Amino acid sequence: MLDFEALNALALEAGFTHAAPLDAGTIELKDEVRDMCGACGVYNHNWSCPPACGTLDELRAKVAGYREGILVQTVGELEDQFDGEGMMEAQENFKDSFTALHDRLAQDYPGLLSLCAGTCTRCKKCTYPDEPCRFPDKRFSSMEAYGIVVMDTCKANDLQYYYGPNAIAYTGCFLLK
Ligand code: SF4
């Protein structure tokens, strides 16, 4: 059983605004979510995204190896719902926190599976498909690339998802073993 108090402290230390224990049994990988990736501009342009990140059946088998983890969130305040600058700032904060916590957890959990929000942006230009990924141990797929409905997963694990029209939440998770 994970020590959630300790994990929560690490999440806050990394800069996240919220965290919650994650029961891996609540995670569903849905074809209809994954199918939406086809309409995204980075589909087939990044090692962390479909189709390069694996088929949904392959990812289901991967996730089935976990029992628990932690959900993490960065909630940013916006001036209004068109505040693009505020959204980008919150997203950058989320990614910085995500990388920091991934690196910290990897020390204690070598089997860590880290699922982020959005495509991998570690390199200015992804090497896909011409060269292998530069940082295979440090790239993150998104929860959506795994076919996960983030809102449903938050709800099933008692983590708020919507914070009102003047806020934006970026959510990711770490599965641990
Ligand atoms: S680490 Fe670099 S090469 Fe690998 S998926 Fe991310 S952006 Fe692409």
PDB file of C-alpha atoms and ligand atoms in Angstrom:
ATOM      1  CA  MET A   1       0.000   0.000   0.000  1.00  0.00           C
ATOM      2  CA  LEU A   2       1.351   3.409  -0.969  1.00  0.00           C
ATOM      3  CA  ASP A   3       2.014   6.117   1.586  1.00  0.00           C
ATOM      4  CA  PHE A   4      -0.261   8.757   0.092  1.00  0.00           C
ATOM      5  CA  GLU A   5       0.619  11.404   2.671  1.00  0.00           C
ATOM      6  CA  ALA A   6       4.257  11.173   1.601  1.00  0.00           C
ATOM      7  CA  LEU A   7       3.316  11.173  -2.100  1.00  0.00           C
ATOM      8  CA  ASN A   8       1.021  14.157  -1.602  1.00  0.00           C
ATOM      9  CA  ALA A   9       3.853  16.055   0.058  1.00  0.00           C
ATOM     10  CA  LEU A  10       6.151  15.263  -2.877  1.00  0.00           C
ATOM     11  CA  ALA A  11       3.467  16.408  -5.346  1.00  0.00           C
ATOM     12  CA  LEU A  12       3.017  19.742  -3.569  1.00  0.00           C
ATOM     13  CA  GLU A  13       6.775  20.142  -3.277  1.00  0.00           C
ATOM     14  CA  ALA A  14       7.031  19.657  -7.060  1.00  0.00           C
ATOM     15  CA  GLY A  15       4.580  22.543  -7.499  1.00  0.00           C
ATOM     16  CA  PHE A  16       1.235  20.835  -8.124  1.00  0.00           C
ATOM     17  CA  THR A  17      -1.777  22.521  -6.578  1.00  0.00           C
ATOM     18  CA  HIS A  18      -3.768  19.305  -5.967  1.00  0.00           C
ATOM     19  CA  ALA A  19      -3.209  15.556  -5.709  1.00  0.00           C
ATOM     20  CA  ALA A  20      -5.321  12.504  -4.866  1.00  0.00           C
ATOM     21  CA  PRO A  21      -4.772   8.769  -4.416  1.00  0.00           C
ATOM     22  CA  LEU A  22      -5.490   6.876  -7.626  1.00  0.00           C
ATOM     23  CA  ASP A  23      -7.098   3.429  -7.685  1.00  0.00           C
ATOM     24  CA  ALA A  24      -5.796   1.959 -10.952  1.00  0.00           C
ATOM     25  CA  GLY A  25      -8.916  -0.209 -11.133  1.00  0.00           C
ATOM     26  CA  THR A  26     -10.939   2.925 -11.977  1.00  0.00           C
ATOM     27  CA  ILE A  27      -8.924   3.620 -15.130  1.00  0.00           C
ATOM     28  CA  GLU A  28     -10.649   2.716 -18.386  1.00  0.00           C
ATOM     29  CA  LEU A  29      -8.902   2.874 -21.745  1.00  0.00           C
ATOM     30  CA  LYS A  30     -11.577   3.720 -24.288  1.00  0.00           C
ATOM     31  CA  ASP A  31     -11.442   3.367 -28.045  1.00  0.00           C
ATOM     32  CA  GLU A  32     -13.606   6.454 -28.552  1.00  0.00           C
ATOM     33  CA  VAL A  33     -11.127   8.674 -26.685  1.00  0.00           C
ATOM     34  CA  ARG A  34      -8.190   7.242 -28.543  1.00  0.00           C
ATOM     35  CA  ASP A  35     -10.013   7.681 -31.856  1.00  0.00           C
ATOM     36  CA  MET A  36     -10.126  11.455 -31.254  1.00  0.00           C
ATOM     37  CA  CYS A  37      -6.318  11.576 -31.419  1.00  0.00           C
ATOM     38  CA  GLY A  38      -6.590  11.192 -35.190  1.00  0.00           C
ATOM     39  CA  ALA A  39      -7.948  14.741 -35.427  1.00  0.00           C
ATOM     40  CA  CYS A  40      -5.077  16.230 -33.397  1.00  0.00           C
ATOM     41  CA  GLY A  41      -2.212  18.094 -35.077  1.00  0.00           C
ATOM     42  CA  VAL A  42       0.450  15.963 -33.372  1.00  0.00           C
ATOM     43  CA  TYR A  43      -1.081  12.609 -34.309  1.00  0.00           C
ATOM     44  CA  ASN A  44       1.663  10.597 -36.020  1.00  0.00           C
ATOM     45  CA  HIS A  45       4.179  13.395 -35.324  1.00  0.00           C
ATOM     46  CA  ASN A  46       5.577  12.467 -31.895  1.00  0.00           C
ATOM     47  CA  TRP A  47       6.895   9.301 -30.237  1.00  0.00           C
ATOM     48  CA  SER A  48       4.611   9.887 -27.241  1.00  0.00           C
ATOM     49  CA  CYS A  49       1.427  10.017 -29.330  1.00  0.00           C
ATOM     50  CA  PRO A  50      -0.535   7.468 -31.363  1.00  0.00           C
ATOM     51  CA  PRO A  51       0.295   5.464 -33.299  1.00  0.00           C
ATOM     52  CA  ALA A  52       3.892   5.379 -31.996  1.00  0.00           C
ATOM     53  CA  CYS A  53       2.958   5.046 -28.295  1.00  0.00           C
ATOM     54  CA  GLY A  54       1.357   1.636 -28.882  1.00  0.00           C
ATOM     55  CA  THR A  55      -2.023   0.142 -29.645  1.00  0.00           C
ATOM     56  CA  LEU A  56      -4.772   0.488 -27.087  1.00  0.00           C
ATOM     57  CA  ASP A  57      -4.582  -3.240 -26.361  1.00  0.00           C
ATOM     58  CA  GLU A  58      -0.851  -2.943 -25.693  1.00  0.00           C
ATOM     59  CA  LEU A  59      -1.471   0.004 -23.375  1.00  0.00           C
ATOM     60  CA  ARG A  60      -4.313  -1.828 -21.592  1.00  0.00           C
ATOM     61  CA  ALA A  61      -1.913  -4.690 -20.849  1.00  0.00           C
ATOM     62  CA  LYS A  62       0.604  -2.175 -19.515  1.00  0.00           C
ATOM     63  CA  VAL A  63      -1.885  -0.399 -17.222  1.00  0.00           C
ATOM     64  CA  ALA A  64      -3.231  -3.755 -15.973  1.00  0.00           C
ATOM     65  CA  GLY A  65       0.098  -4.277 -14.222  1.00  0.00           C
ATOM     66  CA  TYR A  66      -0.643  -1.476 -11.738  1.00  0.00           C
ATOM     67  CA  ARG A  67      -2.916  -1.305  -8.710  1.00  0.00           C
ATOM     68  CA  GLU A  68      -2.427   2.230  -7.477  1.00  0.00           C
ATOM     69  CA  GLY A  69      -0.846   5.596  -7.988  1.00  0.00           C
ATOM     70  CA  ILE A  70      -1.442   9.300  -7.634  1.00  0.00           C
ATOM     71  CA  LEU A  71      -3.411  11.868  -9.624  1.00  0.00           C
ATOM     72  CA  VAL A  72      -1.819  15.311  -9.856  1.00  0.00           C
ATOM     73  CA  GLN A  73      -3.174  18.634 -10.941  1.00  0.00           C
ATOM     74  CA  THR A  74      -2.151  22.196 -11.613  1.00  0.00           C
ATOM     75  CA  VAL A  75      -5.048  24.622 -11.395  1.00  0.00           C
ATOM     76  CA  GLY A  76      -4.351  28.070 -12.816  1.00  0.00           C
ATOM     77  CA  GLU A  77      -6.452  31.185 -12.401  1.00  0.00           C
ATOM     78  CA  LEU A  78      -7.546  32.975 -15.573  1.00  0.00           C
ATOM     79  CA  GLU A  79      -8.553  36.593 -16.095  1.00  0.00           C
ATOM     80  CA  ASP A  80     -11.421  35.271 -18.202  1.00  0.00           C
ATOM     81  CA  GLN A  81     -12.162  32.214 -20.314  1.00  0.00           C
ATOM     82  CA  PHE A  82     -10.189  33.675 -23.268  1.00  0.00           C
ATOM     83  CA  ASP A  83      -7.003  34.229 -21.257  1.00  0.00           C
ATOM     84  CA  GLY A  84      -4.622  32.271 -23.515  1.00  0.00           C
ATOM     85  CA  GLU A  85      -1.555  33.596 -21.718  1.00  0.00           C
ATOM     86  CA  GLY A  86      -2.901  32.357 -18.371  1.00  0.00           C
ATOM     87  CA  MET A  87      -3.645  28.945 -19.893  1.00  0.00           C
ATOM     88  CA  MET A  88      -0.129  28.647 -21.306  1.00  0.00           C
ATOM     89  CA  GLU A  89       1.411  29.684 -18.002  1.00  0.00           C
ATOM     90  CA  ALA A  90      -0.608  27.052 -16.124  1.00  0.00           C
ATOM     91  CA  GLN A  91       0.361  24.422 -18.708  1.00  0.00           C
ATOM     92  CA  GLU A  92       4.059  25.275 -18.390  1.00  0.00           C
ATOM     93  CA  ASN A  93       3.819  25.111 -14.589  1.00  0.00           C
ATOM     94  CA  PHE A  94       2.097  21.729 -14.879  1.00  0.00           C
ATOM     95  CA  LYS A  95       4.786  20.339 -17.198  1.00  0.00           C
ATOM     96  CA  ASP A  96       7.620  21.597 -14.985  1.00  0.00           C
ATOM     97  CA  SER A  97       5.990  20.017 -11.923  1.00  0.00           C
ATOM     98  CA  PHE A  98       5.313  16.801 -13.832  1.00  0.00           C
ATOM     99  CA  THR A  99       8.934  16.431 -14.932  1.00  0.00           C
ATOM    100  CA  ALA A 100      10.203  17.196 -11.421  1.00  0.00           C
ATOM    101  CA  LEU A 101       7.903  14.659  -9.764  1.00  0.00           C
ATOM    102  CA  HIS A 102       8.610  12.013 -12.421  1.00  0.00           C
ATOM    103  CA  ASP A 103      12.347  12.354 -11.787  1.00  0.00           C
ATOM    104  CA  ARG A 104      11.803  12.148  -8.016  1.00  0.00           C
ATOM    105  CA  LEU A 105       9.459   9.135  -8.128  1.00  0.00           C
ATOM    106  CA  ALA A 106      11.696   7.270 -10.590  1.00  0.00           C
ATOM    107  CA  GLN A 107      14.284   7.014  -7.789  1.00  0.00           C
ATOM    108  CA  ASP A 108      11.911   4.919  -5.629  1.00  0.00           C
ATOM    109  CA  TYR A 109       9.653   3.322  -8.256  1.00  0.00           C
ATOM    110  CA  PRO A 110      11.619   1.982 -11.240  1.00  0.00           C
ATOM    111  CA  GLY A 111       8.389   0.588 -12.727  1.00  0.00           C
ATOM    112  CA  LEU A 112       6.800   4.047 -12.771  1.00  0.00           C
ATOM    113  CA  LEU A 113       4.271   4.835 -15.514  1.00  0.00           C
ATOM    114  CA  SER A 114       3.796   8.590 -15.915  1.00  0.00           C
ATOM    115  CA  LEU A 115       0.862   9.913 -17.938  1.00  0.00           C
ATOM    116  CA  CYS A 116       0.847  13.629 -18.624  1.00  0.00           C
ATOM    117  CA  ALA A 117      -1.448  16.158 -20.314  1.00  0.00           C
ATOM    118  CA  GLY A 118      -0.687  16.933 -23.955  1.00  0.00           C
ATOM    119  CA  THR A 119       2.070  15.690 -26.184  1.00  0.00           C
ATOM    120  CA  CYS A 120       5.729  15.354 -25.212  1.00  0.00           C
ATOM    121  CA  THR A 121       7.469  18.732 -25.563  1.00  0.00           C
ATOM    122  CA  ARG A 122      10.823  17.829 -24.112  1.00  0.00           C
ATOM    123  CA  CYS A 123      12.572  18.572 -27.427  1.00  0.00           C
ATOM    124  CA  LYS A 124      11.887  21.635 -29.559  1.00  0.00           C
ATOM    125  CA  LYS A 125      11.308  19.277 -32.481  1.00  0.00           C
ATOM    126  CA  CYS A 126      10.506  15.617 -31.965  1.00  0.00           C
ATOM    127  CA  THR A 127      12.753  13.193 -33.852  1.00  0.00           C
ATOM    128  CA  TYR A 128       9.723  11.150 -34.945  1.00  0.00           C
ATOM    129  CA  PRO A 129       9.785   9.250 -37.253  1.00  0.00           C
ATOM    130  CA  ASP A 130      13.307   9.641 -38.665  1.00  0.00           C
ATOM    131  CA  GLU A 131      15.409   9.014 -35.537  1.00  0.00           C
ATOM    132  CA  PRO A 132      14.795   7.188 -32.259  1.00  0.00           C
ATOM    133  CA  CYS A 133      13.421   9.215 -29.353  1.00  0.00           C
ATOM    134  CA  ARG A 134      16.205  11.213 -27.691  1.00  0.00           C
ATOM    135  CA  PHE A 135      14.927  10.586 -24.139  1.00  0.00           C
ATOM    136  CA  PRO A 136      12.857   7.368 -24.060  1.00  0.00           C
ATOM    137  CA  ASP A 137      12.970   7.286 -20.234  1.00  0.00           C
ATOM    138  CA  LYS A 138      11.849  10.867 -19.935  1.00  0.00           C
ATOM    139  CA  ARG A 139       9.058  11.161 -22.446  1.00  0.00           C
ATOM    140  CA  PHE A 140       5.451  11.092 -21.324  1.00  0.00           C
ATOM    141  CA  SER A 141       2.329  10.112 -23.199  1.00  0.00           C
ATOM    142  CA  SER A 142      -0.885  11.884 -22.315  1.00  0.00           C
ATOM    143  CA  MET A 143      -3.753  10.271 -20.445  1.00  0.00           C
ATOM    144  CA  GLU A 144      -5.828  10.853 -23.604  1.00  0.00           C
ATOM    145  CA  ALA A 145      -3.302   8.992 -25.769  1.00  0.00           C
ATOM    146  CA  TYR A 146      -4.031   6.028 -23.471  1.00  0.00           C
ATOM    147  CA  GLY A 147      -7.768   6.461 -24.147  1.00  0.00           C
ATOM    148  CA  ILE A 148      -8.479   7.708 -20.625  1.00  0.00           C
ATOM    149  CA  VAL A 149     -11.344  10.106 -19.882  1.00  0.00           C
ATOM    150  CA  VAL A 150      -9.607  12.420 -17.424  1.00  0.00           C
ATOM    151  CA  MET A 151     -12.835  13.824 -15.986  1.00  0.00           C
ATOM    152  CA  ASP A 152     -14.191  10.333 -15.225  1.00  0.00           C
ATOM    153  CA  THR A 153     -10.938   9.272 -13.597  1.00  0.00           C
ATOM    154  CA  CYS A 154     -10.930  12.395 -11.404  1.00  0.00           C
ATOM    155  CA  LYS A 155     -14.536  11.782 -10.418  1.00  0.00           C
ATOM    156  CA  ALA A 156     -13.917   8.119  -9.569  1.00  0.00           C
ATOM    157  CA  ASN A 157     -11.029   9.151  -7.322  1.00  0.00           C
ATOM    158  CA  ASP A 158     -12.659  12.160  -5.617  1.00  0.00           C
ATOM    159  CA  LEU A 159     -10.530  14.796  -7.308  1.00  0.00           C
ATOM    160  CA  GLN A 160     -12.278  17.936  -8.525  1.00  0.00           C
ATOM    161  CA  TYR A 161     -11.990  18.445 -12.289  1.00  0.00           C
ATOM    162  CA  TYR A 162     -13.819  21.698 -13.046  1.00  0.00           C
ATOM    163  CA  TYR A 163     -12.934  24.813 -11.050  1.00  0.00           C
ATOM    164  CA  GLY A 164     -15.216  27.337 -12.717  1.00  0.00           C
ATOM    165  CA  PRO A 165     -14.983  29.551 -15.813  1.00  0.00           C
ATOM    166  CA  ASN A 166     -12.008  31.553 -14.543  1.00  0.00           C
ATOM    167  CA  ALA A 167      -9.738  28.618 -13.875  1.00  0.00           C
ATOM    168  CA  ILE A 168      -8.076  25.860 -15.841  1.00  0.00           C
ATOM    169  CA  ALA A 169      -6.919  22.467 -14.579  1.00  0.00           C
ATOM    170  CA  TYR A 170      -4.207  20.302 -16.115  1.00  0.00           C
ATOM    171  CA  THR A 171      -4.264  16.734 -14.826  1.00  0.00           C
ATOM    172  CA  GLY A 172      -1.848  13.822 -15.042  1.00  0.00           C
ATOM    173  CA  CYS A 173      -1.109  10.672 -13.102  1.00  0.00           C
ATOM    174  CA  PHE A 174       1.670   8.439 -11.918  1.00  0.00           C
ATOM    175  CA  LEU A 175       1.099   4.700 -11.632  1.00  0.00           C
ATOM    176  CA  LEU A 176       3.471   3.123  -9.174  1.00  0.00           C
ATOM    177  CA  LYS A 177       4.840  -0.293  -8.400  1.00  0.00           C
TER     178      LYS A 177
HETATM  179  S1  SF4 B   1      11.730  13.191 -25.820  1.00  0.00           S
HETATM  180 FE1  SF4 B   1      12.011  14.389 -27.701  1.00  0.00          FE
HETATM  181  S2  SF4 B   1      12.207  12.804 -29.285  1.00  0.00           S
HETATM  182 FE2  SF4 B   1      11.290  11.785 -27.495  1.00  0.00          FE
HETATM  183  S3  SF4 B   1       9.059  11.917 -27.777  1.00  0.00           S
HETATM  184 FE3  SF4 B   1       9.692  13.715 -26.574  1.00  0.00          FE
HETATM  185  S4  SF4 B   1       9.972  15.336 -28.086  1.00  0.00           S
HETATM  186 FE4  SF4 B   1      10.037  13.370 -29.204  1.00  0.00          FE
END
